XYZ file of C-alpha atoms in Angstrom:
446
model
C -17.150 12.961 6.100
C -17.178 9.775 4.014
C -14.166 8.996 1.895
C -15.220 8.041 -1.614
C -12.988 6.444 -4.214
C -13.863 8.253 -7.435
C -12.461 8.276 -10.926
C -10.885 10.799 -13.271
C -12.664 11.976 -16.395
C -9.800 12.986 -18.647
C -6.311 14.442 -18.718
C -3.834 16.647 -20.456
C -0.204 15.721 -20.814
C 2.807 17.792 -19.777
C 6.081 16.281 -20.971
C 7.879 16.973 -17.704
C 7.335 13.587 -16.094
C 3.851 14.313 -14.779
C 0.260 13.898 -15.844
C -1.811 16.860 -14.742
C -4.946 18.862 -15.415
C -7.350 16.027 -14.626
C -11.047 16.814 -14.492
C -13.180 14.826 -12.104
C -16.221 12.681 -12.684
C -18.749 13.172 -9.882
C -19.888 10.186 -7.879
C -23.557 9.251 -7.595
C -23.721 11.294 -4.425
C -22.269 14.336 -6.222
C -19.162 14.549 -4.056
C -16.561 15.734 -6.560
C -13.807 16.628 -4.115
C -13.013 13.184 -2.714
C -11.224 11.745 -5.715
C -8.650 9.246 -4.534
C -8.292 6.641 -7.237
C -4.766 6.365 -8.546
C -5.098 6.397 -12.314
C -2.210 4.357 -13.676
C -0.654 5.554 -16.917
C 2.115 3.646 -18.670
C 5.365 4.763 -20.283
C 6.221 1.892 -22.608
C 7.476 1.054 -26.087
C 4.347 -0.142 -27.885
C 5.721 0.413 -31.415
C 8.864 -1.786 -31.160
C 11.077 1.110 -32.301
C 13.090 1.475 -29.046
C 11.408 4.849 -28.344
C 9.174 5.316 -25.316
C 5.449 5.783 -25.925
C 2.570 6.639 -23.575
C -0.778 5.002 -22.836
C -3.419 6.956 -20.885
C -6.878 6.117 -19.520
C -9.678 8.587 -20.335
C -13.350 8.790 -19.401
C -14.470 6.564 -22.290
C -11.351 4.786 -23.510
C -7.572 4.829 -23.705
C -5.246 7.013 -25.742
C -1.865 5.892 -27.061
C 0.723 8.550 -27.921
C 3.733 7.359 -29.916
C 7.062 8.959 -29.004
C 9.256 10.625 -31.615
C 12.549 10.134 -29.737
C 13.117 13.839 -29.056
C 10.749 14.228 -26.105
C 7.707 14.821 -28.297
C 4.742 12.610 -29.148
C 2.860 12.028 -32.383
C 0.096 9.967 -33.948
C -2.380 9.763 -31.075
C -4.676 6.760 -31.354
C -7.846 6.307 -29.297
C -9.448 3.006 -28.329
C -13.015 3.199 -26.985
C -13.860 1.430 -23.736
C -17.224 2.602 -22.472
C -17.025 0.812 -19.130
C -15.205 3.482 -17.107
C -11.507 2.687 -17.688
C -9.520 3.608 -14.600
C -6.038 2.103 -14.406
C -3.831 0.316 -16.913
C -0.639 -1.692 -17.044
C 1.522 -2.958 -19.908
C 3.036 -6.387 -20.480
C 3.553 -9.113 -23.061
C 0.634 -11.303 -22.007
C 0.698 -13.731 -24.965
C 4.487 -14.026 -25.333
C 4.664 -12.714 -28.896
C 7.284 -10.096 -27.914
C 4.749 -7.305 -28.487
C 3.441 -5.079 -25.688
C -0.208 -5.556 -24.679
C -2.383 -3.567 -22.237
C -4.624 -4.551 -19.321
C -7.241 -1.989 -18.219
C -9.546 -1.965 -15.174
C -13.131 -0.940 -15.988
C -14.741 0.755 -13.012
C -18.362 0.620 -14.142
C -18.388 -2.927 -15.538
C -16.333 -4.611 -12.784
C -13.947 -6.276 -15.185
C -10.493 -6.080 -16.758
C -9.959 -5.626 -20.508
C -6.942 -7.109 -22.289
C -5.952 -5.349 -25.532
C -3.350 -7.136 -27.635
C -0.700 -5.055 -29.369
C 0.064 -5.408 -33.072
C 3.662 -4.157 -32.902
C 2.961 -0.929 -34.806
C 1.481 0.975 -31.862
C -2.041 -0.340 -32.444
C -4.198 -2.672 -30.344
C -6.786 -5.291 -31.296
C -8.841 -8.238 -30.063
C -10.143 -6.964 -26.729
C -10.943 -9.662 -24.169
C -12.731 -8.987 -20.835
C -12.350 -10.826 -17.502
C -14.662 -10.250 -14.506
C -13.343 -9.124 -11.130
C -15.203 -7.622 -8.139
C -16.937 -4.335 -7.368
C -15.350 -1.138 -8.687
C -11.881 -2.267 -9.800
C -9.347 0.521 -9.381
C -5.600 -0.089 -9.632
C -3.869 -2.930 -11.496
C -0.335 -4.324 -11.479
C 1.551 -7.306 -12.870
C 3.772 -10.011 -11.389
C 4.678 -13.662 -11.798
C 2.739 -14.838 -8.757
C 3.009 -18.607 -9.384
C 6.634 -18.667 -10.634
C 5.863 -20.062 -14.102
C 7.553 -17.142 -15.920
C 4.162 -15.959 -17.217
C 2.685 -12.555 -16.374
C -0.255 -12.520 -13.944
C -2.483 -9.625 -12.839
C -3.517 -8.177 -9.468
C -6.427 -5.729 -9.147
C -7.814 -3.699 -6.231
C -11.621 -3.806 -5.908
C -12.440 -0.512 -4.194
C -16.024 -1.314 -3.153
C -15.483 -5.019 -2.382
C -12.539 -4.541 0.002
C -10.533 -7.176 -1.826
C -7.922 -7.794 -4.458
C -8.424 -10.121 -7.426
C -5.610 -12.292 -8.788
C -5.802 -13.423 -12.420
C -3.251 -16.072 -13.403
C -2.021 -15.878 -16.991
C -1.567 -18.893 -19.268
C 1.054 -17.370 -21.579
C -1.317 -17.274 -24.544
C -3.039 -14.079 -23.454
C -5.827 -15.724 -21.445
C -6.342 -15.559 -17.680
C -7.931 -18.003 -15.238
C -11.024 -17.113 -13.218
C -10.004 -14.633 -10.567
C -9.253 -15.542 -6.960
C -10.128 -12.900 -4.378
C -8.353 -12.002 -1.140
C -9.700 -9.637 1.536
C -7.862 -6.437 2.401
C -8.887 -3.298 4.298
C -11.679 -0.820 3.630
C -11.470 0.944 0.267
C -8.380 -0.537 -1.417
C -7.021 2.071 -3.813
C -3.507 1.370 -5.077
C -1.097 -1.574 -4.896
C 2.498 -2.507 -5.621
C 4.252 -5.860 -6.058
C 7.627 -6.821 -4.576
C 9.495 -9.537 -2.710
C 9.228 -8.020 0.759
C 10.432 -11.030 2.783
C 13.202 -12.080 0.365
C 11.881 -15.596 -0.242
C 12.022 -15.103 -4.037
C 8.207 -15.037 -4.188
C 6.226 -11.939 -5.187
C 4.174 -10.245 -2.443
C 1.699 -7.347 -2.589
C 1.197 -4.103 -0.654
C -2.198 -2.355 -0.834
C -3.319 1.078 0.386
C -6.717 0.974 2.152
C -8.085 4.452 1.644
C -10.992 4.392 4.104
C -9.148 2.425 6.807
C -5.958 4.508 6.837
C -3.581 1.578 6.613
C -1.532 -0.586 4.253
C -2.089 -4.336 3.860
C 0.835 -6.665 3.130
C -0.081 -9.997 1.527
C 2.678 -12.587 1.237
C 2.685 -14.809 -1.839
C 2.895 -18.585 -1.539
C 4.545 -19.174 -4.926
C 1.512 -20.961 -6.389
C -0.461 -17.802 -7.181
C -2.111 -17.615 -3.760
C -1.648 -15.193 -0.869
C -1.734 -15.781 2.893
C -3.225 -13.771 5.730
C -2.574 -10.070 5.474
C -0.603 -7.882 7.873
C -1.782 -4.282 8.259
C 0.330 -1.222 9.021
C -1.171 2.086 10.119
C -0.418 5.206 8.073
C -2.156 8.603 7.963
C -5.511 9.903 6.722
C -6.597 8.691 3.275
C -3.692 6.617 1.904
C -3.761 6.724 -1.894
C -0.603 6.095 -3.924
C 2.106 3.600 -2.990
C 5.594 2.802 -4.244
C 8.226 0.241 -3.268
C 11.959 0.932 -3.291
C 15.097 0.613 -1.161
C 15.319 4.027 0.489
C 18.032 3.235 3.053
C 20.347 1.083 0.924
C 20.070 -2.060 3.063
C 18.879 -4.245 0.137
C 15.404 -4.572 1.696
C 12.298 -3.105 0.113
C 10.655 -0.120 1.801
C 7.325 1.581 1.077
C 6.314 5.161 0.332
C 2.629 6.101 0.719
C 0.774 9.336 -0.029
C -1.896 10.383 2.504
C -4.425 12.428 0.559
C -6.157 14.217 3.451
C -3.175 14.786 5.778
C -0.793 16.298 3.188
C 1.885 13.813 4.178
C 4.005 11.003 2.783
C 4.503 7.955 5.005
C 7.752 5.975 4.750
C 7.744 2.389 6.046
C 11.214 0.867 6.375
C 11.272 -2.880 5.694
C 13.481 -5.661 7.005
C 14.514 -8.953 5.381
C 11.539 -10.793 6.935
C 8.869 -8.653 5.329
C 8.158 -6.615 8.461
C 8.085 -2.832 8.384
C 9.970 -1.827 11.489
C 10.287 1.963 11.222
C 7.753 4.622 10.360
C 8.429 8.185 9.264
C 6.215 10.883 7.804
C 6.979 14.006 5.781
C 4.862 17.028 4.921
C 4.200 17.782 1.250
C 1.641 19.945 -0.588
C -2.151 19.798 -0.325
C -3.749 16.526 -1.432
C -0.826 14.264 -2.413
C -2.059 11.531 -4.746
C 0.373 9.609 -6.958
C 4.003 8.991 -6.072
C 7.165 8.146 -7.978
C 10.805 7.483 -7.086
C 13.835 8.615 -9.040
C 17.354 9.933 -8.571
C 16.530 13.559 -9.313
C 19.846 15.067 -8.173
C 22.158 12.346 -9.568
C 23.646 11.302 -6.232
C 22.716 7.587 -6.627
C 20.114 7.923 -3.856
C 16.394 7.509 -4.442
C 14.271 10.649 -4.128
C 10.482 11.066 -4.219
C 7.995 13.196 -6.117
C 4.248 13.532 -5.594
C 1.593 15.656 -7.340
C -0.587 17.675 -4.961
C -4.187 17.774 -6.143
C -5.501 20.786 -4.221
C -2.699 23.338 -4.672
C -1.515 22.506 -8.185
C 2.065 21.636 -7.286
C 4.457 18.727 -7.218
C 6.615 18.134 -4.134
C 10.195 16.887 -4.476
C 11.794 15.201 -1.462
C 15.501 14.401 -1.742
C 16.605 11.189 -0.032
C 19.545 10.914 2.341
C 20.290 7.222 1.678
C 19.350 6.295 5.256
C 15.591 6.152 4.757
C 15.087 9.843 5.473
C 14.154 12.749 3.211
C 14.823 16.484 3.222
C 12.043 19.048 3.536
C 9.991 19.176 0.367
C 10.392 21.694 -2.417
C 7.240 22.552 -4.371
C 6.986 23.332 -8.079
C 3.864 24.821 -9.630
C 2.123 22.791 -12.346
C -1.411 22.749 -13.802
C -4.720 22.468 -11.975
C -5.491 19.315 -9.987
C -2.420 17.186 -10.801
C -3.072 13.601 -9.833
C -0.659 11.041 -11.227
C 3.025 11.191 -12.026
C 5.652 9.275 -13.968
C 9.400 9.947 -14.056
C 11.516 9.327 -17.125
C 14.084 11.132 -19.243
C 11.905 12.450 -22.062
C 14.565 14.592 -23.767
C 17.555 12.231 -23.729
C 18.888 9.890 -26.343
C 17.246 6.527 -25.688
C 20.666 4.857 -25.596
C 21.731 7.022 -22.651
C 18.846 5.844 -20.498
C 18.628 2.170 -21.464
C 18.645 -0.666 -18.954
C 21.735 -2.705 -19.861
C 23.060 -6.113 -18.860
C 26.234 -7.915 -19.927
C 27.528 -11.347 -18.912
C 31.224 -10.726 -18.266
C 32.070 -14.249 -17.163
C 32.213 -16.775 -18.677
C 33.062 -15.559 -22.153
C 34.264 -17.701 -25.073
C 37.050 -19.523 -23.280
C 37.956 -22.659 -21.331
C 37.613 -22.310 -17.545
C 38.979 -24.794 -15.003
C 37.985 -24.319 -11.363
C 36.915 -20.728 -12.007
C 40.147 -19.772 -13.819
C 40.288 -18.759 -17.454
C 42.822 -20.925 -19.284
C 42.605 -20.049 -22.986
C 40.263 -18.756 -25.658
C 37.678 -21.163 -27.129
C 34.767 -20.941 -29.589
C 32.201 -21.356 -26.756
C 32.333 -21.093 -22.960
C 33.610 -24.463 -21.679
C 33.453 -24.757 -17.893
C 35.118 -27.520 -15.888
C 34.120 -27.472 -12.212
C 32.762 -24.487 -10.321
C 32.571 -20.999 -11.800
C 31.378 -17.532 -10.817
C 28.801 -16.159 -13.234
C 29.591 -12.427 -13.287
C 27.254 -9.769 -14.653
C 27.421 -6.040 -15.222
C 24.029 -4.265 -15.087
C 23.312 -0.542 -15.301
C 20.511 2.008 -15.616
C 21.615 5.583 -15.082
C 18.342 7.160 -13.983
C 16.720 4.594 -11.683
C 19.580 2.276 -10.720
C 19.535 -1.521 -10.468
C 17.224 -3.281 -8.027
C 18.340 -6.905 -8.526
C 19.803 -9.464 -10.933
C 18.377 -12.990 -11.233
C 20.291 -16.046 -12.468
C 18.734 -18.998 -14.321
C 20.045 -22.305 -15.729
C 17.862 -23.827 -18.451
C 15.009 -21.513 -17.352
C 15.236 -22.763 -13.746
C 15.750 -20.022 -11.144
C 19.041 -20.364 -9.235
C 19.852 -17.178 -7.343
C 19.328 -13.437 -6.949
C 21.907 -10.713 -6.213
C 20.934 -7.175 -5.168
C 24.397 -5.650 -4.735
C 27.294 -4.944 -7.085
C 29.278 -6.748 -8.365
C 26.443 -9.059 -9.441
C 27.539 -12.687 -9.382
C 26.521 -16.255 -8.566
C 28.705 -19.308 -7.964
C 27.574 -22.180 -10.203
C 28.858 -25.225 -8.339
C 26.334 -27.927 -9.190
C 27.909 -30.900 -10.987
C 26.383 -31.255 -14.426
C 27.337 -32.183 -17.969
C 26.936 -31.056 -21.567
C 25.186 -27.985 -22.908
C 23.181 -25.518 -20.763
C 21.628 -22.080 -21.197
C 22.584 -19.396 -18.691
C 20.057 -16.549 -18.479
C 20.366 -13.425 -16.347
C 17.625 -10.839 -15.808
C 18.301 -7.331 -14.469
C 15.511 -5.275 -12.864
C 15.782 -1.544 -12.300
C 14.114 0.420 -9.495
C 11.305 1.529 -11.809
C 10.193 -2.059 -12.465
C 11.724 -2.480 -15.941
C 13.771 -5.553 -16.822
C 16.140 -6.844 -19.485
C 17.654 -10.298 -19.996
C 20.693 -11.883 -21.608
C 21.427 -15.533 -22.449
C 24.529 -17.554 -23.329
C 25.096 -21.223 -24.097
C 27.713 -22.985 -21.963
C 29.314 -26.421 -22.072
C 29.884 -27.699 -18.521
C 31.777 -30.718 -17.221
C 31.630 -31.588 -13.531
């Protein structure tokens, strides 16, 4: 039987970290049971009020639901897009410190950019062509210019499209890279630890995952494919065995299994494990569901109306799944703390050293009105996010990348001889892909 990548018609929202009750739009052939597109919904603060909001793709547009801070949502706003919106992702594409949206349009073979106005509304739609039947979309800084770029799977062209952002909200003409048959979902990450963003793509009709390594200029080299099970759909990247290397979790829609691919520091996936879940696993999400500081997994199961929870052991393995009944045909899933105080779940970063003092050869001598550093010094950072945990911390001097640390305590030894005033910036990333930054001004001698 052919595997067809189809698209969801609409959805209802359950505020228990899942999106369920999706109805299905038939394909031209009328096959309504082979729906394997991963519809990407975003949990994001679009209103600039420090409360999480939701954006959802529907059959003929997107809906934005503004959070009320107590786990509820209010003031739904709809934005028509009649081109078959499938997946969406949020980001500040024009650097105005307001969240924008990028949406793949399945029927028009393009991507729509909708610019946020800071009050929860969106305006000034701009479309960019990609290839046949765009499905999933993600963001990343693929050319290391500190500007958000886009990557899109083209489900009927067997390719991905890369759109490089200019920082003003515009994107260059797409560049296309071949992958396997029926690319469905993708995830970005630095798999070979060269400080350059790579991509992993599920190929639904070829039953494998393609890894494409970035070159740092916005391009990608030859792909490496890894076999999984029947009908790979959703994909997630995380460190499941606590070795500071990124691993992959993949749902296999027709085999009722999750595949785990354990990565090494060279970008190779050297171990393969599979785990049974419910019938028709589609989306996938990671989170520490039992508060043991180990990543667990959850997947919605389309055919039996359940979600499966698999608790991690910290070594790359997972316990037998536990199923929980939800609505009919659950398809995508997002994990967040919808009923907590926003302060309790915030991603935090603090520069502990240097503070306002004079430092000589890494030793604090006396208080001063500004950090004054003479010689080498350790830049020390505290980063925390209770639910997802910290993935990495990056260190910059005058907006130039210097180092990355993935283990606590987060630090970097600044030993380059330099003079006068500099800006130290640190960026913390959690395991859900969120980030926060902090800057200080430092006077440095020698």
